[in-house]
Amino acid sequence: MKTIVLVHGFWVTPRSWENWIDRYERAGYRVLAPAYPGFEVEVETLNADPTPIEDLTAPAVIAHLESVVGALDEPPIIMGHSAGGAFTQVLLDRGYGAAGVALNSAPTEGVTVVPLSQIKSTFPVLKNPANRHKAVGLTLEQWRYAFTNTFTDEETKALYQRYHIPASGRVLWGGVLANFQPGPQDIHVDYHNDKRAPLLFISGGQDHIMPPSVQRSNARHYKSDSVTEVVEYEDKAHLLPAQEGWEEIADFALAWAVEHAGWTANP
């Protein structure tokens, strides 16, 4: 059975993939949604004790994801949302995966486009350097602006209660500072890697925290002969895996990845 690996982003857990897991499993695939180290508990538990979030590092996340995909019998399709999109790019660059999809991806190192909406979305963490040692949550209004700005009030509140956890100030600050430090840092990729598996960026046109300009800039950094494409859904916000109409995006992402991985589509 072919395997799809789904990588979650910050401020959420693997629970944010629950709809996609069910859809892909019903389509006949084995689906893995690995948690970051220490995140193997429920949302409610992490909110009660965010110590694993405070202790999180990007190298630890990448090492764990490598252990998951490296243990498979054959390369999987890897899909990642937000920070999970950046981790997906790192995994592809390191030779893992048959194809990859990055949805509203956080940028890899060297992408310096910083729209105002992104600054506002990440300000709760980046406003204070002391947050480098903390797990920093979003208020409901901050969540609405960064994740669900095109959702109804009822959807916003329900998804906040079901998915939201604090994010690692350590990893977010590390990503910001990486572009000002010499040499490769945690989220480095080789943009000239011709052996990298095909990569698709899916961008939500209304995404505040990882807007289309970030996705397009990230894609343009790739100079290799490997396939790199960008598709934009104009009316989608950051949390597009849970937004009305997500089924269309899930099916498109899967079809694109299956084709570019050279797999035979399941009936």
Short mmCIF file of C-alpha atoms in Angstrom, two decimals:
data_model
loop_
_atom_site.label_atom_id
_atom_site.label_comp_id
_atom_site.label_asym_id
_atom_site.label_seq_id
_atom_site.Cartn_x
_atom_site.Cartn_y
_atom_site.Cartn_z
CA MET A 1 0.00 0.00 0.00
CA LYS A 2 1.31 3.45 -0.92
CA THR A 3 1.93 5.88 1.93
CA ILE A 4 1.12 9.56 2.34
CA VAL A 5 2.84 11.49 5.14
CA LEU A 6 1.10 14.64 6.42
CA VAL A 7 3.20 17.14 8.40
CA HIS A 8 1.41 19.69 10.58
CA GLY A 9 2.43 23.29 11.25
CA PHE A 10 2.72 25.52 14.30
CA TRP A 11 -0.16 26.45 16.62
CA VAL A 12 -1.81 23.10 15.71
CA THR A 13 -1.16 19.36 15.98
CA PRO A 14 -1.70 16.35 13.66
CA ARG A 15 -5.39 16.69 14.57
CA SER A 16 -5.52 19.51 11.99
CA TRP A 17 -5.22 16.83 9.28
CA GLU A 18 -8.14 14.75 10.53
CA ASN A 19 -10.34 15.36 7.47
CA TRP A 20 -7.52 14.63 5.03
CA ILE A 21 -6.46 11.47 6.86
CA ASP A 22 -9.95 10.04 6.56
CA ARG A 23 -10.30 11.04 2.90
CA TYR A 24 -6.97 9.59 1.82
CA GLU A 25 -7.46 6.38 3.80
CA ARG A 26 -10.85 5.90 2.15
CA ALA A 27 -9.07 6.40 -1.18
CA GLY A 28 -6.92 3.36 -0.38
CA TYR A 29 -3.72 4.88 0.98
CA ARG A 30 -1.84 4.37 4.20
CA VAL A 31 -1.67 7.77 5.90
CA LEU A 32 0.80 8.84 8.57
CA ALA A 33 0.53 12.17 10.39
CA PRO A 34 3.54 12.25 12.72
CA ALA A 35 3.54 14.66 15.63
CA TYR A 36 6.51 16.80 16.53
CA PRO A 37 8.58 15.31 19.38
CA GLY A 38 6.53 15.58 22.58
CA PHE A 39 3.35 16.43 20.68
CA GLU A 40 2.04 12.84 20.70
CA VAL A 41 -0.72 13.82 23.10
CA GLU A 42 -4.04 15.55 22.63
CA VAL A 43 -4.48 19.28 22.09
CA GLU A 44 -6.02 19.67 25.51
CA THR A 45 -2.98 18.08 27.18
CA LEU A 46 -0.51 20.34 25.38
CA ASN A 47 -2.54 23.40 26.33
CA ALA A 48 -2.49 22.29 29.96
CA ASP A 49 1.26 21.64 29.93
CA PRO A 50 3.17 23.23 27.01
CA THR A 51 6.59 22.06 28.20
CA PRO A 52 7.18 19.95 25.02
CA ILE A 53 6.53 23.07 22.95
CA GLU A 54 9.00 25.15 24.96
CA ASP A 55 11.65 22.47 24.48
CA LEU A 56 11.07 22.01 20.72
CA THR A 57 13.86 22.58 18.19
CA ALA A 58 13.75 22.46 14.39
CA PRO A 59 16.58 19.88 14.15
CA ALA A 60 14.64 17.60 16.51
CA VAL A 61 11.52 17.88 14.34
CA ILE A 62 13.49 17.16 11.16
CA ALA A 63 15.31 14.20 12.72
CA HIS A 64 12.01 12.72 13.86
CA LEU A 65 10.40 13.17 10.45
CA GLU A 66 13.44 11.61 8.80
CA SER A 67 13.08 8.58 11.08
CA VAL A 68 9.44 8.21 10.03
CA VAL A 69 9.85 8.51 6.26
CA GLY A 70 13.22 6.74 6.27
CA ALA A 71 11.66 3.65 7.85
CA LEU A 72 9.18 3.16 5.00
CA ASP A 73 9.73 0.51 2.34
CA GLU A 74 9.39 3.05 -0.47
CA PRO A 75 9.34 6.85 -0.73
CA PRO A 76 5.97 8.33 0.27
CA ILE A 77 4.15 11.40 -0.90
CA ILE A 78 4.88 14.11 1.68
CA MET A 79 2.49 17.00 2.29
CA GLY A 80 3.04 19.76 4.80
CA HIS A 81 1.05 22.75 5.97
CA SER A 82 2.64 26.03 7.13
CA ALA A 83 5.79 25.12 9.07
CA GLY A 84 5.11 21.57 7.89
CA GLY A 85 5.57 22.86 4.36
CA ALA A 86 9.06 24.07 5.19
CA PHE A 87 9.88 20.74 6.82
CA THR A 88 8.53 19.00 3.70
CA GLN A 89 10.94 21.01 1.56
CA VAL A 90 13.84 20.02 3.81
CA LEU A 91 12.88 16.34 3.59
CA LEU A 92 12.65 16.45 -0.21
CA ASP A 93 16.03 18.18 -0.43
CA ARG A 94 17.55 15.42 1.72
CA GLY A 95 16.32 12.74 -0.68
CA TYR A 96 13.11 11.66 1.02
CA GLY A 97 9.74 11.40 -0.69
CA ALA A 98 8.49 10.60 -4.20
CA ALA A 99 6.73 13.97 -4.48
CA GLY A 100 5.89 16.81 -2.12
CA VAL A 101 3.14 19.35 -1.59
CA ALA A 102 3.65 22.45 0.57
CA LEU A 103 0.40 24.19 1.55
CA ASN A 104 0.66 27.82 2.68
CA SER A 105 4.26 26.96 3.50
CA ALA A 106 6.57 28.74 5.87
CA PRO A 107 9.63 29.88 3.91
CA THR A 108 12.91 28.06 3.77
CA GLU A 109 16.15 29.95 4.44
CA GLY A 110 16.95 32.77 2.06
CA VAL A 111 13.35 33.78 1.39
CA THR A 112 13.23 37.32 2.70
CA VAL A 113 9.78 38.52 1.57
CA VAL A 114 8.01 39.71 4.73
CA PRO A 115 4.53 41.16 4.02
CA LEU A 116 2.92 43.39 6.65
CA SER A 117 0.16 40.85 7.27
CA GLN A 118 2.83 38.29 8.15
CA ILE A 119 4.46 40.68 10.60
CA LYS A 120 1.09 41.31 12.25
CA SER A 121 0.31 37.57 12.37
CA THR A 122 3.59 36.61 14.01
CA PHE A 123 3.86 39.69 16.25
CA PRO A 124 2.49 37.85 19.31
CA VAL A 125 5.69 35.78 19.26
CA LEU A 126 8.25 38.10 17.70
CA LYS A 127 7.37 41.23 19.66
CA ASN A 128 9.56 40.10 22.53
CA PRO A 129 12.95 38.31 22.30
CA ALA A 130 12.16 36.71 25.66
CA ASN A 131 9.60 34.59 23.82
CA ARG A 132 12.52 32.56 22.43
CA HIS A 133 12.25 30.49 25.57
CA LYS A 134 8.47 30.22 25.70
CA ALA A 135 5.47 28.54 24.15
CA VAL A 136 3.34 31.39 22.83
CA GLY A 137 -0.35 31.00 22.11
CA LEU A 138 -2.72 33.16 20.09
CA THR A 139 -5.86 34.79 21.37
CA LEU A 140 -9.06 34.02 19.49
CA GLU A 141 -8.77 37.33 17.63
CA GLN A 142 -5.11 36.71 16.76
CA TRP A 143 -6.05 33.23 15.52
CA ARG A 144 -8.84 34.70 13.41
CA TYR A 145 -6.46 37.17 11.74
CA ALA A 146 -3.64 34.68 11.12
CA PHE A 147 -5.53 31.44 10.39
CA THR A 148 -9.25 31.90 9.68
CA ASN A 149 -9.76 35.44 8.35
CA THR A 150 -12.26 34.26 5.71
CA PHE A 151 -14.12 31.82 7.98
CA THR A 152 -17.38 32.50 9.82
CA ASP A 153 -17.25 33.46 13.48
CA GLU A 154 -18.70 30.10 14.43
CA GLU A 155 -16.09 28.19 12.39
CA THR A 156 -13.29 30.31 13.81
CA LYS A 157 -14.30 29.65 17.41
CA ALA A 158 -14.88 25.93 16.85
CA LEU A 159 -11.54 25.38 15.11
CA TYR A 160 -9.71 27.47 17.72
CA GLN A 161 -11.10 25.26 20.46
CA ARG A 162 -10.36 22.06 18.57
CA TYR A 163 -6.91 22.78 17.08
CA HIS A 164 -5.12 25.67 18.77
CA ILE A 165 -2.02 25.14 20.90
CA PRO A 166 0.90 27.53 21.64
CA ALA A 167 3.82 27.68 19.22
CA SER A 168 7.54 27.38 19.91
CA GLY A 169 9.12 30.80 20.28
CA ARG A 170 12.50 29.13 19.98
CA VAL A 171 11.84 27.75 16.49
CA LEU A 172 10.06 30.87 15.20
CA TRP A 173 12.81 33.18 16.38
CA GLY A 174 15.36 30.78 14.91
CA GLY A 175 13.70 31.06 11.52
CA VAL A 176 13.79 34.84 11.61
CA LEU A 177 17.41 35.03 12.68
CA ALA A 178 18.58 32.40 10.19
CA ASN A 179 18.68 34.91 7.33
CA PHE A 180 21.05 37.11 9.31
CA GLN A 181 23.53 34.41 10.27
CA PRO A 182 26.33 33.01 8.11
CA GLY A 183 26.15 29.49 6.73
CA PRO A 184 23.28 27.00 6.52
CA GLN A 185 20.85 27.07 9.45
CA ASP A 186 18.02 24.76 10.48
CA ILE A 187 15.64 25.21 7.51
CA HIS A 188 18.26 25.27 4.79
CA VAL A 189 17.72 23.61 1.41
CA ASP A 190 19.87 23.38 -1.70
CA TYR A 191 17.88 25.30 -4.31
CA HIS A 192 20.06 23.79 -7.04
CA ASN A 193 19.41 20.16 -6.09
CA ASP A 194 18.48 18.43 -9.37
CA LYS A 195 17.74 15.17 -7.52
CA ARG A 196 14.95 16.65 -5.41
CA ALA A 197 11.49 15.11 -5.92
CA PRO A 198 8.78 17.21 -7.62
CA LEU A 199 7.34 19.95 -5.40
CA LEU A 200 4.01 21.78 -5.56
CA PHE A 201 3.21 24.93 -3.58
CA ILE A 202 -0.49 25.46 -2.86
CA SER A 203 -1.19 29.01 -1.79
CA GLY A 204 -4.28 30.54 -0.20
CA GLY A 205 -4.90 33.93 -1.81
CA GLN A 206 -6.26 35.39 1.47
CA ASP A 207 -3.60 33.87 3.73
CA HIS A 208 -2.31 36.53 6.13
CA ILE A 209 0.55 34.69 7.83
CA MET A 210 2.07 32.98 4.73
CA PRO A 211 0.68 35.07 1.84
CA PRO A 212 1.01 34.19 -1.86
CA SER A 213 4.03 36.49 -2.24
CA VAL A 214 5.93 34.26 0.20
CA GLN A 215 4.95 31.12 -1.69
CA ARG A 216 5.93 32.58 -5.06
CA SER A 217 9.26 33.85 -3.72
CA ASN A 218 10.03 30.48 -2.14
CA ALA A 219 9.28 28.69 -5.42
CA ARG A 220 11.38 31.15 -7.45
CA HIS A 221 14.40 30.37 -5.29
CA TYR A 222 14.50 26.87 -6.76
CA LYS A 223 16.90 26.86 -9.72
CA SER A 224 17.19 23.12 -10.32
CA ASP A 225 15.74 21.06 -13.13
CA SER A 226 13.30 19.39 -10.73
CA VAL A 227 9.61 20.21 -11.11
CA THR A 228 8.49 23.15 -8.97
CA GLU A 229 5.00 24.56 -9.43
CA VAL A 230 2.70 27.02 -7.64
CA VAL A 231 -1.10 26.93 -7.59
CA GLU A 232 -3.19 29.60 -5.88
CA TYR A 233 -6.73 29.32 -4.51
CA GLU A 234 -7.83 32.94 -4.36
CA ASP A 235 -10.47 32.68 -1.63
CA LYS A 236 -8.58 30.51 0.85
CA ALA A 237 -7.07 31.52 4.18
CA HIS A 238 -4.16 30.00 6.06
CA LEU A 239 -6.10 27.10 7.56
CA LEU A 240 -7.15 25.83 4.14
CA PRO A 241 -6.93 22.14 5.16
CA ALA A 242 -10.04 22.82 7.26
CA GLN A 243 -11.77 25.46 5.15
CA GLU A 244 -15.01 24.82 3.29
CA GLY A 245 -14.06 23.30 -0.04
CA TRP A 246 -10.96 21.57 1.36
CA GLU A 247 -11.97 18.37 -0.44
CA GLU A 248 -11.22 19.95 -3.84
CA ILE A 249 -7.75 20.96 -2.65
CA ALA A 250 -7.05 17.57 -1.08
CA ASP A 251 -8.03 15.77 -4.27
CA PHE A 252 -6.01 18.12 -6.47
CA ALA A 253 -2.93 17.82 -4.25
CA LEU A 254 -3.16 14.05 -4.28
CA ALA A 255 -3.70 13.80 -8.04
CA TRP A 256 -0.75 16.12 -8.71
CA ALA A 257 1.52 14.23 -6.34
CA VAL A 258 0.49 10.78 -7.62
CA GLU A 259 1.18 11.83 -11.21
CA HIS A 260 4.56 13.38 -10.41
CA ALA A 261 5.58 10.50 -8.16
CA GLY A 262 4.97 8.14 -11.07
CA TRP A 263 2.39 6.19 -9.10
CA THR A 264 -0.68 4.56 -10.59
CA ALA A 265 -3.76 6.30 -9.22
CA ASN A 266 -6.04 4.19 -7.02
CA PRO A 267 -9.44 3.49 -8.63
#
